[in-house]
Short mmCIF file of C-alpha atoms and ligand atoms in Angstrom, two decimals:
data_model
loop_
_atom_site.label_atom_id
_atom_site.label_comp_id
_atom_site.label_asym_id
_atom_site.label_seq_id
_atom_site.Cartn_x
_atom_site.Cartn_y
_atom_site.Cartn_z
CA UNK A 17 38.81 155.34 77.35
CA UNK A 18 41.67 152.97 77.17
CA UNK A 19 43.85 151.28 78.98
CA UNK A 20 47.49 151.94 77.94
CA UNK A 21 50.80 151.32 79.08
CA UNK A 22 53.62 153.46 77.98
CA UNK A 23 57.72 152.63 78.24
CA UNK A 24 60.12 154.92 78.22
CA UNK A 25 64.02 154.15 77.94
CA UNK A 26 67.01 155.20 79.48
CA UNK A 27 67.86 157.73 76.60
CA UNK A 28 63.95 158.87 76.57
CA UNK A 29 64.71 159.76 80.73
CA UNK A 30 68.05 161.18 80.14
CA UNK A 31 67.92 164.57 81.72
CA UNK A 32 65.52 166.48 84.32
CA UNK A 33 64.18 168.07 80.80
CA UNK A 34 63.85 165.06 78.82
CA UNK A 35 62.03 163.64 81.88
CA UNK A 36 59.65 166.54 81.96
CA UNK A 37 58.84 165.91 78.06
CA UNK A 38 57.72 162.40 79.29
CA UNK A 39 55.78 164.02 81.18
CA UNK A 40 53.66 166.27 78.97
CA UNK A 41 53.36 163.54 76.65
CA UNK A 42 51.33 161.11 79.20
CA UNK A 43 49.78 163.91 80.50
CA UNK A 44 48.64 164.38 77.00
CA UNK A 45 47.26 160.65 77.18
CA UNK A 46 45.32 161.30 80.17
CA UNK A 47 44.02 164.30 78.80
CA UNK A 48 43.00 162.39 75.80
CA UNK A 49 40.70 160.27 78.38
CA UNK A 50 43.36 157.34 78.88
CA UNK A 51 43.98 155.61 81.98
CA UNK A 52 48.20 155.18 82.00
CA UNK A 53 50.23 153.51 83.84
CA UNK A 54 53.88 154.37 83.28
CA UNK A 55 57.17 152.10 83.02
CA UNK A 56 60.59 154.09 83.15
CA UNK A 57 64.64 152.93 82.60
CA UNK A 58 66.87 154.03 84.71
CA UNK A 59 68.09 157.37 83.34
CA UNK A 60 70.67 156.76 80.42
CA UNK A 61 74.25 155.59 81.41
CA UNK A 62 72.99 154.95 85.31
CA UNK A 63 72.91 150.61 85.34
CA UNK A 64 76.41 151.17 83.86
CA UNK A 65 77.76 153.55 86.60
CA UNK A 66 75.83 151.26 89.38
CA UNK A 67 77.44 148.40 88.33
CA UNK A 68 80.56 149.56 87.68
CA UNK A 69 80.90 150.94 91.52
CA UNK A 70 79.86 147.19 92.50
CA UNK A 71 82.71 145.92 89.98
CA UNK A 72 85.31 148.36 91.84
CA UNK A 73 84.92 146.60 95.00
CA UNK A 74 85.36 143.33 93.84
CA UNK A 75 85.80 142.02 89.80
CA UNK A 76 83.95 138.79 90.42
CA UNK A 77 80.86 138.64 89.88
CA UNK A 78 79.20 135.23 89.53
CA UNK A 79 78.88 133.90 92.83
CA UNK A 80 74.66 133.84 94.09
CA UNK A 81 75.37 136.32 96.96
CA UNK A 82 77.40 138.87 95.03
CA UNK A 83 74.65 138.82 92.32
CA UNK A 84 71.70 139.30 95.13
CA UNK A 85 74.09 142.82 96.08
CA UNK A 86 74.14 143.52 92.48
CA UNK A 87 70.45 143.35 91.51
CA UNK A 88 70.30 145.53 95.00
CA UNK A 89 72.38 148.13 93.34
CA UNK A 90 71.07 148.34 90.09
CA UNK A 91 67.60 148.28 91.10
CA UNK A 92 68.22 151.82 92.55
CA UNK A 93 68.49 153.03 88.96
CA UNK A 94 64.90 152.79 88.17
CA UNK A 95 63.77 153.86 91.79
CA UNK A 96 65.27 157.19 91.00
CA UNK A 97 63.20 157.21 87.58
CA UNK A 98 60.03 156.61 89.13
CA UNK A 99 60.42 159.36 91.37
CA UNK A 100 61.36 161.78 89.15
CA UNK A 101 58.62 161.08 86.80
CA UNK A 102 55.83 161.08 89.47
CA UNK A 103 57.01 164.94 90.19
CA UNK A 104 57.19 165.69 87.18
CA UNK A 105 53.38 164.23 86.49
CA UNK A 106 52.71 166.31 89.24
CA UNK A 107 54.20 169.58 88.14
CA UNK A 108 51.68 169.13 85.33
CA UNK A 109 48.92 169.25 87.04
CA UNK A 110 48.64 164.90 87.36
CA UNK A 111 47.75 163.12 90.08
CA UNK A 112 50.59 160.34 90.08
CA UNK A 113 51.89 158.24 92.39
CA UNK A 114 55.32 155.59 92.03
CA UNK A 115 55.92 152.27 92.54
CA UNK A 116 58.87 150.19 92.60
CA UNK A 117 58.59 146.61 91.73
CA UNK A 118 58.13 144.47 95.34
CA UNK A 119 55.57 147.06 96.59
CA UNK A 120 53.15 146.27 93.32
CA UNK A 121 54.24 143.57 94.08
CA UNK A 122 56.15 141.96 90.82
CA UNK A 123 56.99 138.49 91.74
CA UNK A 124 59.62 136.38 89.99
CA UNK A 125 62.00 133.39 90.50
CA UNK A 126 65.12 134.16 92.39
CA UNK A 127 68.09 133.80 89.38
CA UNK A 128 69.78 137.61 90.11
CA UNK A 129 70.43 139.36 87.32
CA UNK A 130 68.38 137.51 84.77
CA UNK A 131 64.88 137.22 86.81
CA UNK A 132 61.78 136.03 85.27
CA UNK A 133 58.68 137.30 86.18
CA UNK A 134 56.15 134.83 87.33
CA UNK A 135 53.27 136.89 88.22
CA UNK A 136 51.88 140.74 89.19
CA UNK A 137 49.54 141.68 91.49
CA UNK A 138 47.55 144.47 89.61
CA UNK A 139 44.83 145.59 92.44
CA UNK A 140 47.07 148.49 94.07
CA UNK A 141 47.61 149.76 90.54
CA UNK A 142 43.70 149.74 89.49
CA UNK A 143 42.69 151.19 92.57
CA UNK A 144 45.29 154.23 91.98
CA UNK A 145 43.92 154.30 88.39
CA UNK A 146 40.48 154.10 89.46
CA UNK A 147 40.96 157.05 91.75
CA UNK A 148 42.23 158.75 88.46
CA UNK A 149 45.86 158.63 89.24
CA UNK A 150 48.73 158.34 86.55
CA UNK A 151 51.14 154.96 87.95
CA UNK A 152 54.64 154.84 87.85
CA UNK A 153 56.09 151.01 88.40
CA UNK A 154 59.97 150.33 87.98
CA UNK A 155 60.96 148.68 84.83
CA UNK A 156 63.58 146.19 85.13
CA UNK A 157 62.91 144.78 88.89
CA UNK A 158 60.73 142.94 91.14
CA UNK A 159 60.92 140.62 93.97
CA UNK A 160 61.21 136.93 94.80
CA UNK A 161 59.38 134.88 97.10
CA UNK A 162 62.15 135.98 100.24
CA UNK A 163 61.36 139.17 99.86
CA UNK A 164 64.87 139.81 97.70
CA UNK A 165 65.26 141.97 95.25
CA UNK A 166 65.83 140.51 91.65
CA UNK A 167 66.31 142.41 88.00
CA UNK A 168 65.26 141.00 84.82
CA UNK A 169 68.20 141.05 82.45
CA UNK A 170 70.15 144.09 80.85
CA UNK A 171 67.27 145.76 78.83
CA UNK A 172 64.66 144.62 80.62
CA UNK A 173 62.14 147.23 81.20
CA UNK A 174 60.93 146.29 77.78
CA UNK A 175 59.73 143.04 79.84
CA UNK A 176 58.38 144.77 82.91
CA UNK A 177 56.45 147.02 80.16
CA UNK A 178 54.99 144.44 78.50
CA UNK A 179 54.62 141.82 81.39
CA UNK A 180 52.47 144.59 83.10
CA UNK A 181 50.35 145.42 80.34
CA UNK A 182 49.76 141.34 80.01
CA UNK A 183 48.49 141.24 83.60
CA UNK A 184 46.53 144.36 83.50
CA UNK A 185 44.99 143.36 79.68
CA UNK A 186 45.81 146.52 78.95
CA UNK A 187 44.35 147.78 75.28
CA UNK A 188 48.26 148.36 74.09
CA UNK A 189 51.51 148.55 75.61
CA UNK A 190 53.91 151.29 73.83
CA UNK A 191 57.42 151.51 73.62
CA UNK A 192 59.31 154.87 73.75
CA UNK A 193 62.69 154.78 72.55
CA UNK A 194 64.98 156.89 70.66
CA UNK A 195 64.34 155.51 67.01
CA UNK A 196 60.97 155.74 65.87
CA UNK A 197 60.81 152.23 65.49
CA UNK A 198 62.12 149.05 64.65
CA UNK A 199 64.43 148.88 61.26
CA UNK A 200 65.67 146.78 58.98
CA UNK A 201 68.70 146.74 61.13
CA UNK A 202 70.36 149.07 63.60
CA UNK A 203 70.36 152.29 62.13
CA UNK A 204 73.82 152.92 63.53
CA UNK A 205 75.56 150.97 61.65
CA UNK A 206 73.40 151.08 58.48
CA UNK A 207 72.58 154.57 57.73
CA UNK A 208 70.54 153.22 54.67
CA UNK A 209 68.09 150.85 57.24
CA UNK A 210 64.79 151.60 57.06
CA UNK A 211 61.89 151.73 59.51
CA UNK A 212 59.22 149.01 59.08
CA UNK A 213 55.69 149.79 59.48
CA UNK A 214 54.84 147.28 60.39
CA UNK A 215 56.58 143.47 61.91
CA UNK A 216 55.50 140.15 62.50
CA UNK A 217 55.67 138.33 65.92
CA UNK A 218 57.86 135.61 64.67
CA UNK A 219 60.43 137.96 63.13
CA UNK A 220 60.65 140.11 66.08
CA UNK A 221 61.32 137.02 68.65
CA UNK A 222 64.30 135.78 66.30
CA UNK A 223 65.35 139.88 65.94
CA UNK A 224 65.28 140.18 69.82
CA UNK A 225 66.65 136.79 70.22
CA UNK A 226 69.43 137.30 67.47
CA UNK A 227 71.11 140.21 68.78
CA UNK A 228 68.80 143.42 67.63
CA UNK A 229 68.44 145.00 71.53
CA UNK A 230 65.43 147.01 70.41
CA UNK A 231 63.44 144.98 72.73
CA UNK A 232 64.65 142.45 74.97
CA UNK A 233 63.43 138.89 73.71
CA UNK A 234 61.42 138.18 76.94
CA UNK A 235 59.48 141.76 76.29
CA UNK A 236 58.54 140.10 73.01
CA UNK A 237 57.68 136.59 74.53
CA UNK A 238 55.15 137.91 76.67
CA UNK A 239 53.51 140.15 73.90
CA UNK A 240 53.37 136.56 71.76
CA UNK A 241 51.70 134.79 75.00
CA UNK A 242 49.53 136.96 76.03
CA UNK A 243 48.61 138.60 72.55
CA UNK A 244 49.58 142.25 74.22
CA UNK A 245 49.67 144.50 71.15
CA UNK A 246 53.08 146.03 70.85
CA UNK A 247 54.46 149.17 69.62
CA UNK A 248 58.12 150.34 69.49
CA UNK A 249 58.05 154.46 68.72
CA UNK A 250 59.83 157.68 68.90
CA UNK A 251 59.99 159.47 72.36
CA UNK A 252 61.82 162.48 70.78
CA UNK A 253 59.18 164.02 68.92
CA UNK A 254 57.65 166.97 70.04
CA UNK A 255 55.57 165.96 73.12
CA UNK A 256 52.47 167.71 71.96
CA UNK A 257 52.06 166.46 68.39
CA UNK A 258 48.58 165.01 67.49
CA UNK A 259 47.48 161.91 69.71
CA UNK A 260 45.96 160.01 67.05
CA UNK A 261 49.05 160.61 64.19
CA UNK A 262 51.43 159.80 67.53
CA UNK A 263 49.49 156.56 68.04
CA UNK A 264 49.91 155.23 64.48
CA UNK A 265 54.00 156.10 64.05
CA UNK A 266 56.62 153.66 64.54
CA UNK A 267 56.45 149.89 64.40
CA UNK A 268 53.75 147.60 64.72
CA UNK A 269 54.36 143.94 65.81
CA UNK A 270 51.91 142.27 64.27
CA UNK A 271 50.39 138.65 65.07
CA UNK A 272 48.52 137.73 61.69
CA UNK A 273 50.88 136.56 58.98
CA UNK A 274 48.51 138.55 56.66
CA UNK A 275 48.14 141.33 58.38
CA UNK A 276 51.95 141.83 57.17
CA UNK A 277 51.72 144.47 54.31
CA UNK A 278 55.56 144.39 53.77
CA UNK A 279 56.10 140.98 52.17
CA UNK A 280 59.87 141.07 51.57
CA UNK A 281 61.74 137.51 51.45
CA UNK A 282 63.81 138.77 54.36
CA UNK A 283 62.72 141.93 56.52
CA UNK A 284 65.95 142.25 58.63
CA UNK A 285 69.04 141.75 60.04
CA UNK A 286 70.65 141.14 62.99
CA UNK A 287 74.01 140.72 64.38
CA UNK A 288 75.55 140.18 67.81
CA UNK A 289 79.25 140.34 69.22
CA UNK A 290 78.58 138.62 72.25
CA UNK A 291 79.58 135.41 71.32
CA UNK A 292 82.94 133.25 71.46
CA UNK A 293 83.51 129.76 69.49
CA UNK A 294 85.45 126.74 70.99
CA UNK A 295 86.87 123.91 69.07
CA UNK A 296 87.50 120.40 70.65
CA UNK A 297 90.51 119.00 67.76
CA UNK A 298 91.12 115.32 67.44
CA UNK A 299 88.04 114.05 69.23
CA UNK A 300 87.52 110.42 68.94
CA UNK A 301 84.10 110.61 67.08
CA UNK A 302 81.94 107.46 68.84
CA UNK A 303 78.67 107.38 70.29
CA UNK A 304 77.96 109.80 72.65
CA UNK A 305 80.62 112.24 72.07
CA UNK A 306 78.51 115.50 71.69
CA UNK A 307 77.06 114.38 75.45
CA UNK A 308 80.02 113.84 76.60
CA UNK A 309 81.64 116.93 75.32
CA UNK A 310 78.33 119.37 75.87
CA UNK A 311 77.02 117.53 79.13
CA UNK A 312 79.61 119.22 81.55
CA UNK A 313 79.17 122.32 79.84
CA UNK A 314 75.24 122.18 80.39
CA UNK A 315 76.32 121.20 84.19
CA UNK A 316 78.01 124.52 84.36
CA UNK A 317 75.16 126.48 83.50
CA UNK A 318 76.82 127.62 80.43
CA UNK A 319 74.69 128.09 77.38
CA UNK A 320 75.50 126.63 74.34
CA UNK A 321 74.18 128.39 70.86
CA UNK A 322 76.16 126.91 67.12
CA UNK A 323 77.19 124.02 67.46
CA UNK A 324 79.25 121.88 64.42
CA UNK A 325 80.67 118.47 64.04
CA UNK A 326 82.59 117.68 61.28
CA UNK A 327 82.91 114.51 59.26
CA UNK A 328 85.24 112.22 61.22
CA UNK A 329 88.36 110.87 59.52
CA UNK A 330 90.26 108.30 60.84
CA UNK A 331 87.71 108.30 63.64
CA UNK A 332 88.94 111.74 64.81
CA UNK A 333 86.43 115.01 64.16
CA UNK A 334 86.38 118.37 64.96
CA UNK A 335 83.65 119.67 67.24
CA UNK A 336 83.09 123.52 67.36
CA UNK A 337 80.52 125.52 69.37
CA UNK A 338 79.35 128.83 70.55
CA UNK A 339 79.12 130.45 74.14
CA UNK A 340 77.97 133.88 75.67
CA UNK A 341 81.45 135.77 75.31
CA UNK A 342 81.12 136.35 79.41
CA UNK A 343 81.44 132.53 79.98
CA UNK A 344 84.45 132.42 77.49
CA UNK A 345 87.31 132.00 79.54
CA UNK A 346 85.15 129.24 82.35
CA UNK A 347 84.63 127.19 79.10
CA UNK A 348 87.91 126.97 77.82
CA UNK A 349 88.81 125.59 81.18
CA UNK A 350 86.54 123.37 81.18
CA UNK A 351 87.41 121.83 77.82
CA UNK A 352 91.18 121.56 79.20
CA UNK A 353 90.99 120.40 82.20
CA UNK A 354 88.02 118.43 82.60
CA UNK A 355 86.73 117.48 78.60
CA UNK A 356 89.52 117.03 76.53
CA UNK A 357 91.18 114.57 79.05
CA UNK A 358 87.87 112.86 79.45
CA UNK A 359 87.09 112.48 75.84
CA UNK A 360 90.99 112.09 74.37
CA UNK A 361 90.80 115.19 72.44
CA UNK A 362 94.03 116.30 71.19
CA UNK A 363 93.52 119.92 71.27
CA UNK A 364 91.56 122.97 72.21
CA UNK A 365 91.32 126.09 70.70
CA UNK A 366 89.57 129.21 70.77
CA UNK A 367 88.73 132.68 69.48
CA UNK A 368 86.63 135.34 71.34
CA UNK A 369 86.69 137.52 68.31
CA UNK A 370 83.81 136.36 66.41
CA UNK A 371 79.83 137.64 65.37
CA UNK A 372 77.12 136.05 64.14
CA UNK A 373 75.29 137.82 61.23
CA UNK A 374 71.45 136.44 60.87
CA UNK A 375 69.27 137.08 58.18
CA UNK A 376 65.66 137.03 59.28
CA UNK A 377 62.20 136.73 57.56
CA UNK A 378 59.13 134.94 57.42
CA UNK A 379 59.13 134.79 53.68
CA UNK A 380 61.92 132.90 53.96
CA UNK A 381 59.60 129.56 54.15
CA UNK A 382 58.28 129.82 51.00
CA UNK A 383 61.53 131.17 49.21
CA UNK A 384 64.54 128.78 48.18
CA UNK A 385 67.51 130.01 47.57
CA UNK A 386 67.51 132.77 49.99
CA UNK A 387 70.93 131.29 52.22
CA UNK A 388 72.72 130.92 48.82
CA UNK A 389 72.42 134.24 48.21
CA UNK A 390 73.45 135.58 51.62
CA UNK A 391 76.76 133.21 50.89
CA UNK A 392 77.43 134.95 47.66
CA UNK A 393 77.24 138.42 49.08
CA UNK A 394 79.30 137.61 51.71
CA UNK A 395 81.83 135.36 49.45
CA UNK A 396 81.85 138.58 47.28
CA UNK A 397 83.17 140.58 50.20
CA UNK A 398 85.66 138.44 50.78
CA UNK A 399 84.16 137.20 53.86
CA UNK A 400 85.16 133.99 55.15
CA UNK A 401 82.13 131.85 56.89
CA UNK A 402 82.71 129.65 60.08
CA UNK A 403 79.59 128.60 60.82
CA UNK A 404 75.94 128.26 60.07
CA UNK A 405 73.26 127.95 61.65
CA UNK A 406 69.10 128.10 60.14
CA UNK A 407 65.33 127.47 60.88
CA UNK A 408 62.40 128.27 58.80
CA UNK A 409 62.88 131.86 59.15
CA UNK A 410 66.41 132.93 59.94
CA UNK A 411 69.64 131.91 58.78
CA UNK A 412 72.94 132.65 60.94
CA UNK A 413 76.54 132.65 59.91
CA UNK A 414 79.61 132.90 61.96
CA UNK A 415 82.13 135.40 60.60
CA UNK A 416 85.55 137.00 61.96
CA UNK A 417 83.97 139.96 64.13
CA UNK A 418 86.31 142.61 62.22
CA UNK A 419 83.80 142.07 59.09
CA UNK A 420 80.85 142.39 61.32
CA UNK A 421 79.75 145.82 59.78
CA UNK A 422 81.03 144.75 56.42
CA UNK A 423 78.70 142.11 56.14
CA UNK A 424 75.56 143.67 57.62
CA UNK A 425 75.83 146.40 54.90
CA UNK A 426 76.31 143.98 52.11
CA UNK A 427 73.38 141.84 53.06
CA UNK A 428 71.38 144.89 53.72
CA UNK A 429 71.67 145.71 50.16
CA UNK A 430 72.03 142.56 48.64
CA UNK A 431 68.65 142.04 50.01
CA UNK A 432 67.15 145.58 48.98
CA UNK A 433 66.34 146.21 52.50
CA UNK A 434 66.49 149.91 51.58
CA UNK A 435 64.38 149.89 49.28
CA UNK A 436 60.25 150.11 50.42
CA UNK A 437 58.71 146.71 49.75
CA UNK A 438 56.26 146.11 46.78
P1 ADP B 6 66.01 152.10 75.32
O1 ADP B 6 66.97 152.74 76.24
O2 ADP B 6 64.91 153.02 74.88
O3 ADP B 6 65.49 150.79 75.83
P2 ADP B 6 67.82 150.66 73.56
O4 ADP B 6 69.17 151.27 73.41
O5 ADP B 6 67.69 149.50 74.47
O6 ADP B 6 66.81 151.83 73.96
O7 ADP B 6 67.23 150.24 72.13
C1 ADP B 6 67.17 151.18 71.08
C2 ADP B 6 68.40 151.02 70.20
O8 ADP B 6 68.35 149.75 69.57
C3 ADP B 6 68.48 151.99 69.05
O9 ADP B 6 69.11 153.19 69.42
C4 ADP B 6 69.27 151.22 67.99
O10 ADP B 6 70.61 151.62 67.91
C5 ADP B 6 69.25 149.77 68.49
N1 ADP B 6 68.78 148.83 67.47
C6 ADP B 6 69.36 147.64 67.17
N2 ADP B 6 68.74 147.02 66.18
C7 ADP B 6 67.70 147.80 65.83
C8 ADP B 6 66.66 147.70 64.85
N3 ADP B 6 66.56 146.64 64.04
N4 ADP B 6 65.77 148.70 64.77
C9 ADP B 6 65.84 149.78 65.58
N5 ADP B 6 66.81 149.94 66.51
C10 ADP B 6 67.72 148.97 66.65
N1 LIG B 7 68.20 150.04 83.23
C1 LIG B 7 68.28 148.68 82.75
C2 LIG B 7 69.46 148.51 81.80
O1 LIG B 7 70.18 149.46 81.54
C3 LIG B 7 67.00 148.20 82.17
C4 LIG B 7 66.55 148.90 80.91
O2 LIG B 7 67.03 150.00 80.58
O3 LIG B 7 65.69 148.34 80.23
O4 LIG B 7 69.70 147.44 81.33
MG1 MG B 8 66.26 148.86 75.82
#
């Protein structure tokens, strides 16, 4: 008998039927002998519709007490799921009982709409299982220390999944989505990806971290702490194929560097359109500029990712950096009112329409030459580069966002990611 956690996503809960195939596929667990305990999205398309009734009544949306109302909203989304499921356990002839995430209790800090989970109180949940119920907790959710309800970040029932199974030591924690796994990059824009057997800690964090929403980075942070094993698999096969073949499909994320059996230079890419760049022209380039430019910025809670600072001529330089594309429009603000005067910039401009395109894999530490050949294939396409950014196993580039799909395909196959590793 095992202890397993299972996570199914918004697409996987879709629809009263699709809800009821979740159902007969635990129930096949517990049939099996398992002890399960049970982490549900919100049903596909719900967080969207919650929050866009909240946006309705009023378009701004970063003040502390109109984020508490929002995490109060969307937390509904996953109440509903729980619910459902637990009926539908029971229809099957389960004992099953729902949670949501303040009466486990799931306690985290108090930043709305990006929570982080600081601890779970598992003895409710063992008692239920010990009396040989299924349990159904909330993903996404929990509570702070007054008692408010706080969510964890778009896409993060991956985190409540995982997070559980950490406090629990559960014997694996699976993730039920609607690829059977993770890829080589996101099969919707590159038919050609391909499904990895198996993928390294390391590689997923910079993945998740990099833009590849297969699992939200925290999910994957907790998995690397706490050494959960992690698997990201199909929820649309038939519910009643064989336990043990179900058990080995999908994606692995492995935490041995040798236990890696795919040993490609690069196992995937990643992109992200989230970003926006910012350039500070003219800056008088002295001591302490970057502080003085970034400093305010940090002040303003606004997180900073590429940042470049060009050689200074005539003691002017150029100073560029990224920002989430949300905080766009309160950085360039910023810069103008408050930074450029201070520092005796010139000029500052912007563009919102930018990616980044990242190249990930561990074998890049051992490899040279691996970022000159992402350059050629994207010089080769024509693609102009803005910005770069690497560490020991990723490298990023900047590029105009209308090449964004342009440049994942090239690098996909510049890099024979379609191709099954040696
Ligand atoms: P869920 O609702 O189950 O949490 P998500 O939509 O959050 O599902 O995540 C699954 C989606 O992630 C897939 O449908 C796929 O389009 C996207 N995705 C992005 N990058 C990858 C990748 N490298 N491998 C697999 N899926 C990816
Ligand atoms: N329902 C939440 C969202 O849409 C959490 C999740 O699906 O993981 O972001
Ligand atoms: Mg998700």
């Amino acid at each position: 008998m095992a202890l397993i956690v299972h996570k199914y996503g918004g697409t996987s809960m879709g629809s009263t039927d699709r809800i009821r195939n979740v159902a007969k596929r635990v129930a096949k667990w517990v049939r099996a002998g398992h002890q399960l305990v049970v982490v549900p999205s919100a049903m596909s398309g719900e967080t969207n519709r919650l929050l866009g009734l909240a946006k309705e009544l009023s378009p701004a949306s970063s003040t502390p007490a109109l984020m508490r109302e929002l995490d109060m909203i969307a937390a509904t989304g996953e109440q509903v799921s729980v619910g459902l499921l637990s009926i539908a356990l029971q229809a099957e002839g389960m004992e099953a009982v729902s949670y949501t995430g303040w009466q486990v209790p799931v306690k985290t800090d108090s930043a709305y709409t990006k929570a982080r989970i600081e601890s779970i109180d598992d003895q409710r949940v063992r008692a239920d299982l010990a009396a040989g119920k299924v349990v159904v907790i909330t993903g996404f959710q929990g509570v702070d220390e007054e008692d408010n309800i706080t969510t964890l970040g778009r896409g993060g029932s991956d985190t409540s999944a995982v997070a559980i199974a950490a406090a629990m030591k559960a014997d694996e924690c699976l993730i039920y989505t609607d690829v059977d796994g993770v890829y080589t990059t996101d099969p919707r824009i590159v038919p050609e990806a391909r499904r990895l057997h198996t993928i390294s800690f390391e590689e997923m964090l910079e993945m998740a971290s990099l833009g590849s929403k297969v699992l939200q980075i925290r999910s994957v942070e907790f998995a690397g702490k706490y050494r959960v094993p992690l698997r990201v698999l199909s929820s649309f096969t038939p519910w009643d194929i064989d336990i043990n073949e179900e058990a080995k499909s999908g994606t692995l994320i492995t935490f041995e560097e040798d236990e890696k059996m795919e040993q490609a230079v690069v196992s995937g890419i990643a992109f992200n359109r989230d970003e926006a760049k910012v350039t500070l022209l003219g800056v008088p380039d002295k001591p302490g500029i970057a502080f003085q430019i970034l400093g305010p910025v940090a002040e303003a809670n606004i997180d900073i990712d590429v940042i470049i600072q060009n050689v200074s001529q005539e003691g002017k330089t150029d100073f560029s950096f990224t920002v989430h594309r949300n905080d766009y429009a309160r950085t360039m603000e910023l810069l103008e009112r408050t930074v450029a005067p201070a520092t005796g910039a010139a000029r500052v401009v912007g563009d919102a329409k930018i990616c980044k395109v990242s190249i990930v894999g561990i074998g890049m530490r051992s490899h040279v030459g691996v970022a000159s050949k992402m350059f050629r294939s994207l010089s080769e396409e024509g693609i102009n580069i803005q910005m770069i950014t690497t560490s020991e196993i990723k490298t990023s580039v900047v590029i105009d966002e209308k090449y964004m799909e342009l440049a994942v395909r090239a690098l996909h196959k510049a890099f024979d990611l379609d191709q099954e590793a040696a």
